[in-house]
Short mmCIF file of C-alpha atoms in Angstrom, two decimals:
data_model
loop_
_atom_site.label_atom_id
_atom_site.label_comp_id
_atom_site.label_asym_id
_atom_site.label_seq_id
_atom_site.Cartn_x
_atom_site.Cartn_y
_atom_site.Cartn_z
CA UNK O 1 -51.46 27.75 -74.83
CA UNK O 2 -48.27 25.50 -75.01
CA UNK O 3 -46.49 23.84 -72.33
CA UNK O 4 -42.86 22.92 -72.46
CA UNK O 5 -42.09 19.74 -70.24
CA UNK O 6 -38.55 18.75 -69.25
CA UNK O 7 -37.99 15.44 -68.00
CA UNK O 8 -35.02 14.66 -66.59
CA UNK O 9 -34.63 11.05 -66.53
CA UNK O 10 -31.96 8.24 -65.61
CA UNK O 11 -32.23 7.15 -69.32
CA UNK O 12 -33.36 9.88 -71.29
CA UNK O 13 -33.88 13.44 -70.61
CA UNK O 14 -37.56 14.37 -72.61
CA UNK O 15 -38.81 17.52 -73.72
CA UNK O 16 -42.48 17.57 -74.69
CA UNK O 17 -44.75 20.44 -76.18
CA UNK O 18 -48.47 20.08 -74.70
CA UNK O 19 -51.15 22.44 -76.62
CA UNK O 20 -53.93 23.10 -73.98
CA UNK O 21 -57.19 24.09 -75.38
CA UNK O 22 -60.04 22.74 -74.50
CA UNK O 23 -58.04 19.32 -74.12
CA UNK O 24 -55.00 18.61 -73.92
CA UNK O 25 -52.49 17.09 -76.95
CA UNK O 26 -49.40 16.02 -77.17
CA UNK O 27 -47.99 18.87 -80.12
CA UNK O 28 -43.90 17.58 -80.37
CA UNK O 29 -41.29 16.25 -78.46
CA UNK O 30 -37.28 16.02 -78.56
CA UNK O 31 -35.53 12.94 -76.71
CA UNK O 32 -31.92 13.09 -75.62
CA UNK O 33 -29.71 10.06 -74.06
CA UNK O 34 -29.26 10.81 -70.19
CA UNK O 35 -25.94 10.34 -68.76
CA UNK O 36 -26.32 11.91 -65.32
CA UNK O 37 -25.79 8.56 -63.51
CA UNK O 38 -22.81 7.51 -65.55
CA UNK O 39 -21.15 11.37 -64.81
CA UNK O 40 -22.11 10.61 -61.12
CA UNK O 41 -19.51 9.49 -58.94
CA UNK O 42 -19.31 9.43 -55.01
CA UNK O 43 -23.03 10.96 -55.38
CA UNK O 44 -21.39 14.02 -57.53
CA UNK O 45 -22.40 14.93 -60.59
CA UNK O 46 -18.93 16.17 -62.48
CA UNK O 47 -18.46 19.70 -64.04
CA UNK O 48 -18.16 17.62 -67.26
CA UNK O 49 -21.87 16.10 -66.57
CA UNK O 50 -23.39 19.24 -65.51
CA UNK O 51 -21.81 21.08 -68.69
CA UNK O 52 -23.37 18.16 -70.72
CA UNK O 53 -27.18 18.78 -69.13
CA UNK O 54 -26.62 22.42 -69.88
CA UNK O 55 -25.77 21.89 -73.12
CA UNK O 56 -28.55 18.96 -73.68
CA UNK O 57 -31.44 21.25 -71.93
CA UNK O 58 -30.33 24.48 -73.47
CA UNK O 59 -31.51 22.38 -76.89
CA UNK O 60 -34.26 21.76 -75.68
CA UNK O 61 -35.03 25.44 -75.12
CA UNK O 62 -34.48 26.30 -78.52
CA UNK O 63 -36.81 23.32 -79.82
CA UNK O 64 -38.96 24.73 -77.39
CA UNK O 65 -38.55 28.65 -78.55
CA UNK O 66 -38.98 27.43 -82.44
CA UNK O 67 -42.46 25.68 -81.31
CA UNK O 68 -43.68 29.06 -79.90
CA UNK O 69 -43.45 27.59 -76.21
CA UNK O 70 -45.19 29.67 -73.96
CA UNK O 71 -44.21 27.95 -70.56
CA UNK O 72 -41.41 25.56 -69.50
CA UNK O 73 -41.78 23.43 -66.73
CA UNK O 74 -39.35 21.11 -65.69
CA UNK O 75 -38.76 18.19 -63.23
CA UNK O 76 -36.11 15.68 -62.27
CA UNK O 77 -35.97 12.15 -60.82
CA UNK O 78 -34.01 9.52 -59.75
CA UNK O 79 -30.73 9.96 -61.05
CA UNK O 80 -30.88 13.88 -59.62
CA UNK O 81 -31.76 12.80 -55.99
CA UNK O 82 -28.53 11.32 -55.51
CA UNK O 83 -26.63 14.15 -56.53
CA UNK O 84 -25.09 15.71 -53.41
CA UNK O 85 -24.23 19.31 -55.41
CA UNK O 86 -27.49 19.84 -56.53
CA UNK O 87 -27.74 23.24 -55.90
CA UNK O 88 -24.36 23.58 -57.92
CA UNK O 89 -26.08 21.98 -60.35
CA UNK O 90 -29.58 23.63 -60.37
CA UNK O 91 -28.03 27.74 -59.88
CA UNK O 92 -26.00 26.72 -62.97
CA UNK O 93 -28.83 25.60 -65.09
CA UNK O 94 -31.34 28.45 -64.21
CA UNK O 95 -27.65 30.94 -65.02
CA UNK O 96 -26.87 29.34 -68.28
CA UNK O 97 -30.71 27.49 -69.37
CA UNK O 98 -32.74 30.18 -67.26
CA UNK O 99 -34.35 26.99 -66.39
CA UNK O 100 -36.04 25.52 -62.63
CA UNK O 101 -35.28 22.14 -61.65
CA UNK O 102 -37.96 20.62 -59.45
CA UNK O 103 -36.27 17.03 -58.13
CA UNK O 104 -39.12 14.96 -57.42
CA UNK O 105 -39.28 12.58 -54.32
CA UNK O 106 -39.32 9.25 -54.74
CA UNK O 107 -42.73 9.41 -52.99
CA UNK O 108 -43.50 12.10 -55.18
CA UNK O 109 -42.88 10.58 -58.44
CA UNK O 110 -44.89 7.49 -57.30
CA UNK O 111 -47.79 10.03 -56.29
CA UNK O 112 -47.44 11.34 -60.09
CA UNK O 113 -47.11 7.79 -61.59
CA UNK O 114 -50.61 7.32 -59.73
CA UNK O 115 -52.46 10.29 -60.74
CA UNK O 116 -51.41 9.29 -64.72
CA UNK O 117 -52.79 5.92 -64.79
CA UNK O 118 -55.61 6.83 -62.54
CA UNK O 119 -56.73 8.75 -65.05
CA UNK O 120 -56.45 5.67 -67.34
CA UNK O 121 -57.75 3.27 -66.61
CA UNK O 122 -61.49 1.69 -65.19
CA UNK O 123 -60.12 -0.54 -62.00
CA UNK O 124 -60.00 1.62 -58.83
CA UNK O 125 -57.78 -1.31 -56.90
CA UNK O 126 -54.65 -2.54 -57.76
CA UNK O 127 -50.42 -2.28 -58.32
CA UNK O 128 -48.98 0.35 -60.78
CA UNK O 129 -45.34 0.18 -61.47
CA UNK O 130 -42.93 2.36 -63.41
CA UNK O 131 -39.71 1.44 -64.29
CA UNK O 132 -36.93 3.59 -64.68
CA UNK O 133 -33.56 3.97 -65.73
CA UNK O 134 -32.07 4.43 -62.33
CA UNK O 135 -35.51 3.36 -59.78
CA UNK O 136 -38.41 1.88 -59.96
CA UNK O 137 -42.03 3.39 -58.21
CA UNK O 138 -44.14 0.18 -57.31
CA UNK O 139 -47.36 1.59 -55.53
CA UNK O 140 -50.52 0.43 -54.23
CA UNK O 141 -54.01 1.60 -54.82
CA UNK O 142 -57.41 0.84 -53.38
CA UNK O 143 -60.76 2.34 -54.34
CA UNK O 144 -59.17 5.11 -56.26
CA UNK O 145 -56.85 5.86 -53.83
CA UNK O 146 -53.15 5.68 -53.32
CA UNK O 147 -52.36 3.83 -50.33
CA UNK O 148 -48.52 3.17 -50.44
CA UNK O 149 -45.58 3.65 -52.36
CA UNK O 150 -41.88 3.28 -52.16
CA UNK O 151 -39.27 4.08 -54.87
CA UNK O 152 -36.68 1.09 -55.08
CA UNK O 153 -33.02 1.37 -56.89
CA UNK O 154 -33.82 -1.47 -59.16
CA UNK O 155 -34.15 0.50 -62.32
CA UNK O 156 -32.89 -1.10 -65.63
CA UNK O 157 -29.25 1.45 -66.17
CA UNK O 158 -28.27 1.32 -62.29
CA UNK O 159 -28.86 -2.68 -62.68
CA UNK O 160 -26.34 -2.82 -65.47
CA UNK O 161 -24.23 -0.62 -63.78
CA UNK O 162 -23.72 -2.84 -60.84
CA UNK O 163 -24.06 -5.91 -62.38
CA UNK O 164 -22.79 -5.60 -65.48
CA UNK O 165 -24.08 -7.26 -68.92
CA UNK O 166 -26.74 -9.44 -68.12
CA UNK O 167 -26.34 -13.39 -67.93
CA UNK O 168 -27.47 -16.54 -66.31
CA UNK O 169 -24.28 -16.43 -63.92
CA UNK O 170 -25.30 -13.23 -62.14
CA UNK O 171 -29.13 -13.68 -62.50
CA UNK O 172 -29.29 -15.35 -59.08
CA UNK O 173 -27.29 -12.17 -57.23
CA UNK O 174 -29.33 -9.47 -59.58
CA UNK O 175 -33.02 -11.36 -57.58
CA UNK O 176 -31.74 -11.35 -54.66
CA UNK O 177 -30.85 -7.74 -54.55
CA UNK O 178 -33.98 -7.17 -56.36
CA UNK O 179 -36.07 -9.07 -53.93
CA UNK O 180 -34.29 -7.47 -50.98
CA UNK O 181 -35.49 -4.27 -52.17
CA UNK O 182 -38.58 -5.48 -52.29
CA UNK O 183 -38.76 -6.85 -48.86
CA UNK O 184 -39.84 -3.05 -48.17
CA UNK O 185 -42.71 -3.16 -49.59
CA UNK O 186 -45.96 -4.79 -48.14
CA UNK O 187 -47.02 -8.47 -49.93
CA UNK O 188 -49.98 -7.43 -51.55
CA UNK O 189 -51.14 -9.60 -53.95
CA UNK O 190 -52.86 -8.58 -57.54
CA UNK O 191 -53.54 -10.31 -60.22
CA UNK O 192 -52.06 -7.98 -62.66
CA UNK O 193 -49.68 -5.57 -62.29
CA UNK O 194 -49.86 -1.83 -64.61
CA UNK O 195 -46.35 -1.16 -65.93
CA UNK O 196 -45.46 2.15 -66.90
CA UNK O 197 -41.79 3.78 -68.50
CA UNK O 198 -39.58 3.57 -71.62
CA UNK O 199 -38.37 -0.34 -71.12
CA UNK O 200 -41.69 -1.59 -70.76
CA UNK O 201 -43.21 0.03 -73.87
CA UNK O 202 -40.00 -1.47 -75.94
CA UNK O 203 -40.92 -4.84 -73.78
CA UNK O 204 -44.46 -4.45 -75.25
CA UNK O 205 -43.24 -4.00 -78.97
CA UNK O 206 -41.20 -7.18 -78.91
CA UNK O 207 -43.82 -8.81 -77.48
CA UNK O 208 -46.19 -7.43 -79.86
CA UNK O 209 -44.30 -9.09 -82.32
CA UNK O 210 -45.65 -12.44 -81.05
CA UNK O 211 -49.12 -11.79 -79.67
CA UNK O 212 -51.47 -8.88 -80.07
CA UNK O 213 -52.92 -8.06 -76.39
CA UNK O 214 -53.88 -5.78 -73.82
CA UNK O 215 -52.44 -7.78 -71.33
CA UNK O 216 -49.39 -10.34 -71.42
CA UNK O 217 -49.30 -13.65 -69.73
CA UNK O 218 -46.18 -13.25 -67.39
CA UNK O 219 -45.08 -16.69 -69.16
CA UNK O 220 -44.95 -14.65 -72.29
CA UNK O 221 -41.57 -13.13 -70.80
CA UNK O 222 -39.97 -16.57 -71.60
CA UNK O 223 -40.17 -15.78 -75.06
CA UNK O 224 -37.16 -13.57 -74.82
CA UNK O 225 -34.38 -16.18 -73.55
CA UNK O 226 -34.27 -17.20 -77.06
CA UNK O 227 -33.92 -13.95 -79.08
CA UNK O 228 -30.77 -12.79 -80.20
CA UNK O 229 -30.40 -9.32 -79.71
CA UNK O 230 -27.71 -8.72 -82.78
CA UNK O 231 -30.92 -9.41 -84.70
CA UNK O 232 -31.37 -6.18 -86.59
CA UNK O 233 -35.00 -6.31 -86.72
CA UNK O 234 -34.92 -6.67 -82.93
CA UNK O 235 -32.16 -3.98 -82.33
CA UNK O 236 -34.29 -1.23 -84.63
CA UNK O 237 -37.09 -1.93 -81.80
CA UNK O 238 -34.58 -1.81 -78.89
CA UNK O 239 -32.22 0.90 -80.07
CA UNK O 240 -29.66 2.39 -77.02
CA UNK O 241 -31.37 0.08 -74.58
CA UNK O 242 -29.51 -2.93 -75.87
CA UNK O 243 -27.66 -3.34 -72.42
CA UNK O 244 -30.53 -2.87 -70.23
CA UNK O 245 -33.64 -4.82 -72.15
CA UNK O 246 -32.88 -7.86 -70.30
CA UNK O 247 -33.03 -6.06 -66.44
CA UNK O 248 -36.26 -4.75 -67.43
CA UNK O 249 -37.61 -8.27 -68.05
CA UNK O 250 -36.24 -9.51 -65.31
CA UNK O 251 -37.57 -6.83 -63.06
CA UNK O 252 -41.19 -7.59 -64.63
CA UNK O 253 -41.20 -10.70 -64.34
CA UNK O 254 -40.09 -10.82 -60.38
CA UNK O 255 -42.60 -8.21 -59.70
CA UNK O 256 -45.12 -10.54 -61.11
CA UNK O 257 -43.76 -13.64 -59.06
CA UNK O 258 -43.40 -11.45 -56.05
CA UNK O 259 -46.79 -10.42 -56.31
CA UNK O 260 -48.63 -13.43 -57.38
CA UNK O 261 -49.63 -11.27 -60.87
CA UNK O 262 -50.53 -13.36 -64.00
CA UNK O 263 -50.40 -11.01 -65.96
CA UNK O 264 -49.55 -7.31 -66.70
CA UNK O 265 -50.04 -4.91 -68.93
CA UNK O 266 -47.70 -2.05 -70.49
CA UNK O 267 -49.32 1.61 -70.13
CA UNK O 268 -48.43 4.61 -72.42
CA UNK O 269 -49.18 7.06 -69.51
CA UNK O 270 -46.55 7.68 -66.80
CA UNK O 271 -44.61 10.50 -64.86
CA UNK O 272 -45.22 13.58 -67.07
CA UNK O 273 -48.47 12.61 -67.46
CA UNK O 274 -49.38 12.79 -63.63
CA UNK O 275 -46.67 15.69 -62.95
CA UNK O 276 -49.19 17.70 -65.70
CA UNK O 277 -52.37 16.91 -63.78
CA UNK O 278 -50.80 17.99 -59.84
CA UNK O 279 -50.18 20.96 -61.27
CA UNK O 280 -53.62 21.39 -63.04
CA UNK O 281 -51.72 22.20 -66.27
CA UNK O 282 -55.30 20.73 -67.86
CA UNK O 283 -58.54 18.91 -66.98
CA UNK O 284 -58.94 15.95 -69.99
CA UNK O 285 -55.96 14.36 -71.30
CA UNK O 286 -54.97 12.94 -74.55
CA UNK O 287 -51.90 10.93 -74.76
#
């Protein structure tokens, strides 16, 4: 059987085929840049933005028709819970895409993030994060168990957005709205922190470039002060997240200072992965 998954992100919106057998494999996917937040404004998605998801997910659909699809499923995140028409939004998608919109929670997407690396990895105690285009889940775990969570508006696009291009004049005003938000959440401390999400797997290739690891000395984040992103080496790895690479280390590297973590390491599981498993689209994974 084959799964369609529809992510709608801040930066992207994903659509992934999943062949379920007796395990579960990732068959195709289609990626799509996400504008929702840009087409937002006083918490309104325009009728210019909503035509644009239509158009983007009905796409999708046909990817998903041509790849024998037998199911669609399909779930939004940050950028959709701020929408204040959302059930404009949503009756005009299932009309024109014949497509349900589940908006996850920020508690819920957290809960997801969870259940993904869970699955991945051996320590039962410690701090997952995912980063996002528009939030960022930080959540704690303990034995195997998720013990708090709490979705913060410090993702990479809605940094740029209200800070502009990143320099050394506005770094002190992008931590301390970064650090407010994180004033919300208790000060655990761990010595490494497991970061999930698009930035931090393009964080991991540039750093990959440098040192081959499972984990990354936070130091290691230095290393980017001196690359020049119209380097087109560099920009092949970074592609439409030229504007927002720099928020993302930034964000990683305050999480680590904020909680006392050495060291983190950059997971390919995330969201979609944990979304699959609530549902109990499959029992073994295989990303």
């Amino acid at each position: 059987m084959k799964y369609g998954l529809i992510d709608i992100g801040t930066n992207t919106i994903r659509g992934v085929i999943y062949s379920v057998t007796d395990k579960t494999t990732i068959a195709a996917d289609i990626v799509f840049e996400s504008e929702i937040i840009t087409d937002t404004a006083d918490n309104k998605l325009s009728e210019q933005g909503i035509d644009k998801l239509a158009q983007t997910l009905k796409q999708i659909t046909i990817f998903f028709e041509k790849e024998d699809t037998d199911r669609i499923l399909c779930f939004a995140t940050s950028a959709m819970r701020d929408v204040v028409n959302l059930a404009e939004v949503k009756m005009k998608i299932k009309r024109e895409c014949n497509i349900e919109i589940e908006l996850l929670s920020g508690k819920e997407e957290a809960e997801c993030d969870f259940l993904a690396l869970n699955y991945n990895i051996k320590e039962n105690t410690g701090i997952g994060v995912d980063l996002g285009g528009g939030s960022c889940q930080i959540f704690y775990f303990e034995h195997g168990k998720l013990i708090h969570s709490k979705s913060l508006p410090i993702g990479v696009k809605r940094l740029y957005l209200n800070f502009g291009k990143y320099s050394q004049n506005n770094y002190e005003s992008i931590k301390r709205f970064i650090y407010g938000n994180l004033n919300n959440f208790p000060k655990v401390t761990c010595n490494s922190l497991y970061i999930m999400g698009g930035t931090a797997k393009v964080i991991k290739k540039l750093l990959e470039k440098e040192i081959k690891s499972e984990y990354f000395e936070t130091g290691m984040l230095d290393f980017f002060s001196s690359l020049e992103y119209n380097d087109d080496k560099l920009l092949n790895i970074i592609g439409k997240r030229v504007n927002t690479i720099e928020y993302g280390i930034v964000v990683i590297k305050l999480l680590c200072e904020y909680f006392n973590a050495a060291k983190f390491s950059v997971m390919q599981c995330g969201v979609r992965d944990g979304y699959l498993i609530k549902k109990g689209v499959f029992k073994d994974i295989h990303i």
